[in-house]
């Protein structure tokens, strides 16, 4: 399963695994949206520690989660971002938009 | 300058081939003894170029994508991704960050990523005929001489 979730109160941690490209993105986005709608969290942590590869499809995934959390008046934090994914996200300025835990 | 090695692959515009294409490019690049960062840059740029073909060049049908990989004596890797799809009416607009016709699940950052990860990106497109994207990246020699 590419997504694993952990809920503590209104805080949701979502671990994403595998290769995030256009081929994988649609299923990941649907799954992430479903989890957010079910949990309606105040804070979302996206743990990317298991992401082996990411292209701009991953930017769209993170931005969609961000927009949804803004609508819920909540926050998003990225966690355990691998080097390759970090380079892609930084090229899009995502590091200036979201808090980022090492 | 003549290439010292060349490989050419043709595959259908199925999204499962995004992984195939970037992995094939990484395997070809391996003969240059690249760093992990350099391999990842190549994989990311190829993934973007091939995804563009799948999403934009052939929106409602399967078509063929040609991936040509060339290695030059100065350690430059040249990657050509060619489709015979719908073409891009305005290439400058398509290269603008955040601009996309792909809908909510696309970021509009494909060309921006290619440009920031490669030394050079050239786009040639003719509406109704297809698009050719040429990516160039010089791989540093780790053991000079």
PDB file of C-alpha atoms in Angstrom:
ATOM      1  CA  UNK A   1       0.000   0.000   0.000  1.00  0.00           C
ATOM      2  CA  UNK A   2       1.535   3.361  -1.019  1.00  0.00           C
ATOM      3  CA  UNK A   3      -0.045   5.321   1.877  1.00  0.00           C
ATOM      4  CA  UNK A   4      -0.091   4.605   5.611  1.00  0.00           C
ATOM      5  CA  UNK A   5      -1.819   6.843   8.128  1.00  0.00           C
ATOM      6  CA  UNK A   6      -1.604   7.507  11.820  1.00  0.00           C
ATOM      7  CA  UNK A   7      -4.093   9.718  13.654  1.00  0.00           C
ATOM      8  CA  UNK A   8      -3.494  11.325  17.036  1.00  0.00           C
ATOM      9  CA  UNK A   9      -6.366  13.603  18.032  1.00  0.00           C
ATOM     10  CA  UNK A  10      -6.708  16.087  15.155  1.00  0.00           C
ATOM     11  CA  UNK A  11      -3.189  15.435  13.895  1.00  0.00           C
ATOM     12  CA  UNK A  12      -2.792  13.153  10.911  1.00  0.00           C
ATOM     13  CA  UNK A  13       0.495  11.709   9.718  1.00  0.00           C
ATOM     14  CA  UNK A  14       0.513  10.271   6.203  1.00  0.00           C
ATOM     15  CA  UNK A  15       3.472   8.213   5.032  1.00  0.00           C
ATOM     16  CA  UNK A  16       3.867   8.026   1.274  1.00  0.00           C
ATOM     17  CA  UNK A  17       6.013   5.317  -0.283  1.00  0.00           C
ATOM     18  CA  UNK A  18       7.331   4.325  -3.676  1.00  0.00           C
ATOM     19  CA  UNK A  19       7.818   6.333  -6.852  1.00  0.00           C
ATOM     20  CA  UNK A  20       5.606   9.414  -7.242  1.00  0.00           C
ATOM     21  CA  UNK A  21       5.219   9.990 -10.968  1.00  0.00           C
ATOM     22  CA  UNK A  22       2.191  10.718 -13.150  1.00  0.00           C
ATOM     23  CA  UNK A  23       1.497   6.966 -13.346  1.00  0.00           C
ATOM     24  CA  UNK A  24       1.192   6.667  -9.551  1.00  0.00           C
ATOM     25  CA  UNK A  25      -0.135  10.155  -8.757  1.00  0.00           C
ATOM     26  CA  UNK A  26      -3.829   9.730  -9.500  1.00  0.00           C
ATOM     27  CA  UNK A  27      -4.289   6.844  -7.071  1.00  0.00           C
ATOM     28  CA  UNK A  28      -2.159   8.595  -4.441  1.00  0.00           C
ATOM     29  CA  UNK A  29      -4.178  11.811  -4.759  1.00  0.00           C
ATOM     30  CA  UNK A  30      -7.500  10.013  -4.461  1.00  0.00           C
ATOM     31  CA  UNK A  31      -6.265   8.093  -1.449  1.00  0.00           C
ATOM     32  CA  UNK A  32      -4.863  11.210   0.232  1.00  0.00           C
ATOM     33  CA  UNK A  33      -8.074  13.194  -0.399  1.00  0.00           C
ATOM     34  CA  UNK A  34     -10.133  10.344   1.031  1.00  0.00           C
ATOM     35  CA  UNK A  35      -7.988  10.224   4.186  1.00  0.00           C
ATOM     36  CA  UNK A  36      -8.170  13.998   4.655  1.00  0.00           C
ATOM     37  CA  UNK A  37     -11.954  14.040   4.188  1.00  0.00           C
ATOM     38  CA  UNK A  38     -12.363  11.211   6.696  1.00  0.00           C
ATOM     39  CA  UNK A  39     -10.033  12.667   9.345  1.00  0.00           C
ATOM     40  CA  UNK A  40     -10.593  16.437   8.826  1.00  0.00           C
ATOM     41  CA  UNK A  41      -7.320  17.062  10.693  1.00  0.00           C
ATOM     42  CA  UNK A  42      -6.037  20.346  12.115  1.00  0.00           C
ATOM     43  CA  UNK A  43      -2.515  19.411  11.190  1.00  0.00           C
ATOM     44  CA  UNK A  44      -1.183  17.134   8.489  1.00  0.00           C
ATOM     45  CA  UNK A  45       2.333  15.723   8.424  1.00  0.00           C
ATOM     46  CA  UNK A  46       3.393  14.287   5.083  1.00  0.00           C
ATOM     47  CA  UNK A  47       6.212  11.847   5.707  1.00  0.00           C
ATOM     48  CA  UNK A  48       8.089  11.296   2.446  1.00  0.00           C
ATOM     49  CA  UNK A  49      10.802   9.072   3.951  1.00  0.00           C
ATOM     50  CA  UNK A  50       9.772   6.119   1.769  1.00  0.00           C
ATOM     51  CA  UNK A  51       9.675   8.023  -1.521  1.00  0.00           C
ATOM     52  CA  UNK A  52      12.253   6.472  -3.855  1.00  0.00           C
ATOM     53  CA  UNK A  53      11.620   8.930  -6.691  1.00  0.00           C
ATOM     54  CA  UNK A  54       9.493  12.014  -7.313  1.00  0.00           C
ATOM     55  CA  UNK A  55       8.877  14.224 -10.346  1.00  0.00           C
ATOM     56  CA  UNK A  56       6.570  17.249 -10.730  1.00  0.00           C
ATOM     57  CA  UNK A  57       3.581  14.965 -10.084  1.00  0.00           C
ATOM     58  CA  UNK A  58       4.743  15.017  -6.457  1.00  0.00           C
ATOM     59  CA  UNK A  59       4.630  18.829  -6.443  1.00  0.00           C
ATOM     60  CA  UNK A  60       0.973  18.630  -7.506  1.00  0.00           C
ATOM     61  CA  UNK A  61       0.285  16.057  -4.775  1.00  0.00           C
ATOM     62  CA  UNK A  62       1.839  18.215  -2.030  1.00  0.00           C
ATOM     63  CA  UNK A  63       0.117  21.375  -3.297  1.00  0.00           C
ATOM     64  CA  UNK A  64      -3.240  19.651  -3.395  1.00  0.00           C
ATOM     65  CA  UNK A  65      -2.807  18.539   0.235  1.00  0.00           C
ATOM     66  CA  UNK A  66      -1.749  22.097   1.106  1.00  0.00           C
ATOM     67  CA  UNK A  67      -4.852  23.637  -0.537  1.00  0.00           C
ATOM     68  CA  UNK A  68      -7.137  21.167   1.190  1.00  0.00           C
ATOM     69  CA  UNK A  69      -5.552  21.933   4.576  1.00  0.00           C
ATOM     70  CA  UNK A  70      -5.856  25.691   3.971  1.00  0.00           C
ATOM     71  CA  UNK A  71      -9.569  25.099   3.322  1.00  0.00           C
ATOM     72  CA  UNK A  72      -9.742  23.186   6.613  1.00  0.00           C
ATOM     73  CA  UNK A  73      -7.854  26.052   8.351  1.00  0.00           C
ATOM     74  CA  UNK A  74      -5.126  23.579   9.216  1.00  0.00           C
ATOM     75  CA  UNK A  75      -1.412  23.239   8.534  1.00  0.00           C
ATOM     76  CA  UNK A  76       0.890  20.944   6.555  1.00  0.00           C
ATOM     77  CA  UNK A  77       4.402  19.900   7.510  1.00  0.00           C
ATOM     78  CA  UNK A  78       6.774  17.857   5.363  1.00  0.00           C
ATOM     79  CA  UNK A  79       8.955  15.300   7.081  1.00  0.00           C
ATOM     80  CA  UNK A  80      11.869  13.018   6.143  1.00  0.00           C
ATOM     81  CA  UNK A  81      12.114  14.415   2.615  1.00  0.00           C
ATOM     82  CA  UNK A  82      14.759  12.454   0.630  1.00  0.00           C
ATOM     83  CA  UNK A  83      17.385  14.469  -1.303  1.00  0.00           C
ATOM     84  CA  UNK A  84      15.955  13.786  -4.762  1.00  0.00           C
ATOM     85  CA  UNK A  85      12.407  14.757  -3.741  1.00  0.00           C
ATOM     86  CA  UNK A  86      13.754  17.812  -1.900  1.00  0.00           C
ATOM     87  CA  UNK A  87      15.459  19.065  -5.047  1.00  0.00           C
ATOM     88  CA  UNK A  88      12.227  18.736  -7.049  1.00  0.00           C
ATOM     89  CA  UNK A  89      10.087  20.420  -4.383  1.00  0.00           C
ATOM     90  CA  UNK A  90      12.617  23.234  -3.928  1.00  0.00           C
ATOM     91  CA  UNK A  91      12.691  23.901  -7.685  1.00  0.00           C
ATOM     92  CA  UNK A  92       8.982  24.712  -7.324  1.00  0.00           C
ATOM     93  CA  UNK A  93       9.483  26.813  -4.166  1.00  0.00           C
ATOM     94  CA  UNK A  94       7.511  24.394  -1.988  1.00  0.00           C
ATOM     95  CA  UNK A  95      10.160  24.784   0.748  1.00  0.00           C
ATOM     96  CA  UNK A  96       9.161  28.466   1.074  1.00  0.00           C
ATOM     97  CA  UNK A  97       5.475  27.558   1.374  1.00  0.00           C
ATOM     98  CA  UNK A  98       5.550  24.786   3.976  1.00  0.00           C
ATOM     99  CA  UNK A  99       7.422  24.030   7.191  1.00  0.00           C
ATOM    100  CA  UNK A 100       9.917  21.287   6.632  1.00  0.00           C
ATOM    101  CA  UNK A 101      11.222  18.906   9.327  1.00  0.00           C
ATOM    102  CA  UNK A 102      14.478  17.088   8.724  1.00  0.00           C
TER     103      UNK A 102
ATOM    104  CA  UNK B   1      31.024  16.077 -32.634  1.00  0.00           C
ATOM    105  CA  UNK B   2      30.159  12.437 -33.262  1.00  0.00           C
ATOM    106  CA  UNK B   3      28.579  10.407 -30.499  1.00  0.00           C
ATOM    107  CA  UNK B   4      30.661   7.601 -29.026  1.00  0.00           C
ATOM    108  CA  UNK B   5      27.613   5.591 -28.084  1.00  0.00           C
ATOM    109  CA  UNK B   6      23.921   5.666 -28.896  1.00  0.00           C
ATOM    110  CA  UNK B   7      20.755   3.818 -27.938  1.00  0.00           C
ATOM    111  CA  UNK B   8      17.229   4.224 -29.208  1.00  0.00           C
ATOM    112  CA  UNK B   9      14.023   2.960 -27.648  1.00  0.00           C
ATOM    113  CA  UNK B  10      10.467   3.139 -28.916  1.00  0.00           C
ATOM    114  CA  UNK B  11       7.507   2.558 -26.631  1.00  0.00           C
ATOM    115  CA  UNK B  12       3.824   3.290 -26.299  1.00  0.00           C
ATOM    116  CA  UNK B  13       2.487   6.299 -24.426  1.00  0.00           C
ATOM    117  CA  UNK B  14       1.308   4.226 -21.484  1.00  0.00           C
ATOM    118  CA  UNK B  15       1.950   5.798 -18.091  1.00  0.00           C
ATOM    119  CA  UNK B  16       3.593   2.572 -16.892  1.00  0.00           C
ATOM    120  CA  UNK B  17       6.408   3.413 -19.350  1.00  0.00           C
ATOM    121  CA  UNK B  18       7.376   6.573 -17.420  1.00  0.00           C
ATOM    122  CA  UNK B  19       9.316   4.392 -14.993  1.00  0.00           C
ATOM    123  CA  UNK B  20      10.718   2.297 -17.832  1.00  0.00           C
ATOM    124  CA  UNK B  21      11.995   5.359 -19.728  1.00  0.00           C
ATOM    125  CA  UNK B  22      13.739   7.053 -16.796  1.00  0.00           C
ATOM    126  CA  UNK B  23      15.293   3.779 -15.651  1.00  0.00           C
ATOM    127  CA  UNK B  24      16.537   3.018 -19.173  1.00  0.00           C
ATOM    128  CA  UNK B  25      18.088   6.506 -19.394  1.00  0.00           C
ATOM    129  CA  UNK B  26      19.749   5.996 -15.999  1.00  0.00           C
ATOM    130  CA  UNK B  27      21.180   2.637 -17.132  1.00  0.00           C
ATOM    131  CA  UNK B  28      22.603   4.223 -20.303  1.00  0.00           C
ATOM    132  CA  UNK B  29      24.071   7.088 -18.250  1.00  0.00           C
ATOM    133  CA  UNK B  30      25.744   4.588 -15.897  1.00  0.00           C
ATOM    134  CA  UNK B  31      28.665   4.136 -18.328  1.00  0.00           C
ATOM    135  CA  UNK B  32      29.708   7.739 -17.498  1.00  0.00           C
ATOM    136  CA  UNK B  33      30.169   6.764 -13.842  1.00  0.00           C
ATOM    137  CA  UNK B  34      27.787   9.508 -12.679  1.00  0.00           C
ATOM    138  CA  UNK B  35      27.113  10.429  -9.055  1.00  0.00           C
ATOM    139  CA  UNK B  36      23.767   9.453  -7.542  1.00  0.00           C
ATOM    140  CA  UNK B  37      22.707  13.118  -7.785  1.00  0.00           C
ATOM    141  CA  UNK B  38      23.552  13.220 -11.496  1.00  0.00           C
ATOM    142  CA  UNK B  39      21.623   9.989 -12.156  1.00  0.00           C
ATOM    143  CA  UNK B  40      18.629  11.369 -10.251  1.00  0.00           C
ATOM    144  CA  UNK B  41      18.704  14.601 -12.255  1.00  0.00           C
ATOM    145  CA  UNK B  42      18.655  12.610 -15.509  1.00  0.00           C
ATOM    146  CA  UNK B  43      15.825  10.370 -14.273  1.00  0.00           C
ATOM    147  CA  UNK B  44      13.745  13.353 -13.169  1.00  0.00           C
ATOM    148  CA  UNK B  45      14.135  15.261 -16.447  1.00  0.00           C
ATOM    149  CA  UNK B  46      13.330  12.173 -18.558  1.00  0.00           C
ATOM    150  CA  UNK B  47      10.280  11.477 -16.406  1.00  0.00           C
ATOM    151  CA  UNK B  48       8.994  15.006 -17.084  1.00  0.00           C
ATOM    152  CA  UNK B  49       9.593  14.847 -20.840  1.00  0.00           C
ATOM    153  CA  UNK B  50       7.945  11.432 -21.224  1.00  0.00           C
ATOM    154  CA  UNK B  51       5.009  12.413 -18.994  1.00  0.00           C
ATOM    155  CA  UNK B  52       4.418  15.431 -21.253  1.00  0.00           C
ATOM    156  CA  UNK B  53       4.108  13.066 -24.244  1.00  0.00           C
ATOM    157  CA  UNK B  54       1.656  10.829 -22.397  1.00  0.00           C
ATOM    158  CA  UNK B  55      -0.514  13.618 -20.948  1.00  0.00           C
ATOM    159  CA  UNK B  56      -0.346  16.247 -23.707  1.00  0.00           C
ATOM    160  CA  UNK B  57       0.904  14.801 -27.015  1.00  0.00           C
ATOM    161  CA  UNK B  58      -1.492  11.852 -27.023  1.00  0.00           C
ATOM    162  CA  UNK B  59      -4.411  13.018 -24.834  1.00  0.00           C
ATOM    163  CA  UNK B  60      -7.050  10.524 -26.035  1.00  0.00           C
ATOM    164  CA  UNK B  61      -5.078   7.822 -27.779  1.00  0.00           C
ATOM    165  CA  UNK B  62      -1.953   5.737 -27.534  1.00  0.00           C
ATOM    166  CA  UNK B  63       0.972   6.833 -29.643  1.00  0.00           C
ATOM    167  CA  UNK B  64       4.647   6.048 -30.009  1.00  0.00           C
ATOM    168  CA  UNK B  65       7.373   7.797 -28.054  1.00  0.00           C
ATOM    169  CA  UNK B  66      10.992   7.606 -29.178  1.00  0.00           C
ATOM    170  CA  UNK B  67      13.747   7.993 -26.585  1.00  0.00           C
ATOM    171  CA  UNK B  68      17.193   8.469 -28.092  1.00  0.00           C
ATOM    172  CA  UNK B  69      20.233   8.522 -25.839  1.00  0.00           C
ATOM    173  CA  UNK B  70      23.622   9.706 -27.058  1.00  0.00           C
ATOM    174  CA  UNK B  71      26.947   9.966 -25.366  1.00  0.00           C
ATOM    175  CA  UNK B  72      29.576  12.422 -26.655  1.00  0.00           C
ATOM    176  CA  UNK B  73      33.366  12.408 -26.138  1.00  0.00           C
ATOM    177  CA  UNK B  74      33.189  15.433 -23.794  1.00  0.00           C
ATOM    178  CA  UNK B  75      31.038  13.392 -21.377  1.00  0.00           C
ATOM    179  CA  UNK B  76      27.834  15.079 -22.487  1.00  0.00           C
ATOM    180  CA  UNK B  77      24.695  12.981 -22.352  1.00  0.00           C
ATOM    181  CA  UNK B  78      22.074  13.971 -24.917  1.00  0.00           C
ATOM    182  CA  UNK B  79      18.531  12.733 -24.480  1.00  0.00           C
ATOM    183  CA  UNK B  80      15.926  13.219 -27.190  1.00  0.00           C
ATOM    184  CA  UNK B  81      12.263  12.537 -26.428  1.00  0.00           C
ATOM    185  CA  UNK B  82      10.150  12.614 -29.560  1.00  0.00           C
ATOM    186  CA  UNK B  83       6.449  12.129 -30.160  1.00  0.00           C
ATOM    187  CA  UNK B  84       4.174  12.381 -33.195  1.00  0.00           C
ATOM    188  CA  UNK B  85       1.282  13.817 -31.230  1.00  0.00           C
ATOM    189  CA  UNK B  86      -0.779  17.022 -31.271  1.00  0.00           C
ATOM    190  CA  UNK B  87       2.158  19.414 -30.869  1.00  0.00           C
ATOM    191  CA  UNK B  88       2.438  22.580 -28.778  1.00  0.00           C
ATOM    192  CA  UNK B  89       0.907  25.742 -30.305  1.00  0.00           C
ATOM    193  CA  UNK B  90       2.966  28.107 -28.090  1.00  0.00           C
ATOM    194  CA  UNK B  91       6.214  26.607 -26.761  1.00  0.00           C
ATOM    195  CA  UNK B  92       7.180  29.699 -24.710  1.00  0.00           C
ATOM    196  CA  UNK B  93       3.849  29.567 -22.903  1.00  0.00           C
ATOM    197  CA  UNK B  94       4.212  25.819 -22.283  1.00  0.00           C
ATOM    198  CA  UNK B  95       7.637  26.452 -20.705  1.00  0.00           C
ATOM    199  CA  UNK B  96       6.252  29.081 -18.302  1.00  0.00           C
ATOM    200  CA  UNK B  97       6.308  27.886 -14.666  1.00  0.00           C
ATOM    201  CA  UNK B  98       2.887  26.848 -13.318  1.00  0.00           C
ATOM    202  CA  UNK B  99       1.258  27.059 -16.761  1.00  0.00           C
ATOM    203  CA  UNK B 100      -0.605  23.828 -17.518  1.00  0.00           C
ATOM    204  CA  UNK B 101      -3.476  22.506 -19.579  1.00  0.00           C
ATOM    205  CA  UNK B 102      -3.298  19.241 -17.643  1.00  0.00           C
ATOM    206  CA  UNK B 103      -5.884  20.019 -14.940  1.00  0.00           C
ATOM    207  CA  UNK B 104      -5.759  19.840 -11.147  1.00  0.00           C
ATOM    208  CA  UNK B 105      -3.449  16.841 -10.890  1.00  0.00           C
ATOM    209  CA  UNK B 106      -0.635  18.490 -12.882  1.00  0.00           C
ATOM    210  CA  UNK B 107       1.632  21.146 -11.389  1.00  0.00           C
ATOM    211  CA  UNK B 108       2.701  22.973 -14.559  1.00  0.00           C
ATOM    212  CA  UNK B 109       6.324  22.583 -13.459  1.00  0.00           C
ATOM    213  CA  UNK B 110       7.505  19.950 -15.966  1.00  0.00           C
ATOM    214  CA  UNK B 111       9.631  22.183 -18.206  1.00  0.00           C
ATOM    215  CA  UNK B 112      10.854  24.183 -15.188  1.00  0.00           C
ATOM    216  CA  UNK B 113      12.155  20.972 -13.621  1.00  0.00           C
ATOM    217  CA  UNK B 114      13.814  19.924 -16.904  1.00  0.00           C
ATOM    218  CA  UNK B 115      15.466  23.362 -17.152  1.00  0.00           C
ATOM    219  CA  UNK B 116      16.743  23.379 -13.598  1.00  0.00           C
ATOM    220  CA  UNK B 117      18.058  19.784 -13.731  1.00  0.00           C
ATOM    221  CA  UNK B 118      19.686  19.853 -17.195  1.00  0.00           C
ATOM    222  CA  UNK B 119      22.352  22.090 -18.754  1.00  0.00           C
ATOM    223  CA  UNK B 120      20.218  22.727 -21.842  1.00  0.00           C
ATOM    224  CA  UNK B 121      16.627  22.077 -22.903  1.00  0.00           C
ATOM    225  CA  UNK B 122      15.507  22.563 -26.495  1.00  0.00           C
ATOM    226  CA  UNK B 123      11.893  22.205 -27.613  1.00  0.00           C
ATOM    227  CA  UNK B 124      10.801  21.953 -31.233  1.00  0.00           C
ATOM    228  CA  UNK B 125       7.127  21.496 -31.944  1.00  0.00           C
ATOM    229  CA  UNK B 126       4.753  21.598 -34.895  1.00  0.00           C
ATOM    230  CA  UNK B 127       1.005  21.515 -34.207  1.00  0.00           C
ATOM    231  CA  UNK B 128      -0.464  18.317 -35.635  1.00  0.00           C
ATOM    232  CA  UNK B 129       3.004  16.831 -36.277  1.00  0.00           C
ATOM    233  CA  UNK B 130       4.596  16.337 -32.882  1.00  0.00           C
ATOM    234  CA  UNK B 131       7.187  17.576 -30.449  1.00  0.00           C
ATOM    235  CA  UNK B 132      10.890  16.904 -29.952  1.00  0.00           C
ATOM    236  CA  UNK B 133      12.517  17.746 -26.630  1.00  0.00           C
ATOM    237  CA  UNK B 134      16.321  17.636 -26.463  1.00  0.00           C
ATOM    238  CA  UNK B 135      17.964  17.516 -23.054  1.00  0.00           C
ATOM    239  CA  UNK B 136      21.709  17.878 -22.504  1.00  0.00           C
ATOM    240  CA  UNK B 137      23.696  17.279 -19.383  1.00  0.00           C
ATOM    241  CA  UNK B 138      27.445  17.086 -18.984  1.00  0.00           C
ATOM    242  CA  UNK B 139      28.472  14.469 -16.450  1.00  0.00           C
ATOM    243  CA  UNK B 140      31.551  15.466 -14.442  1.00  0.00           C
ATOM    244  CA  UNK B 141      34.588  13.243 -14.878  1.00  0.00           C
ATOM    245  CA  UNK B 142      35.359  11.841 -11.468  1.00  0.00           C
ATOM    246  CA  UNK B 143      38.778  10.443 -12.341  1.00  0.00           C
ATOM    247  CA  UNK B 144      40.434  12.881 -14.727  1.00  0.00           C
ATOM    248  CA  UNK B 145      43.115  11.589 -17.063  1.00  0.00           C
TER     249      UNK B 145
END
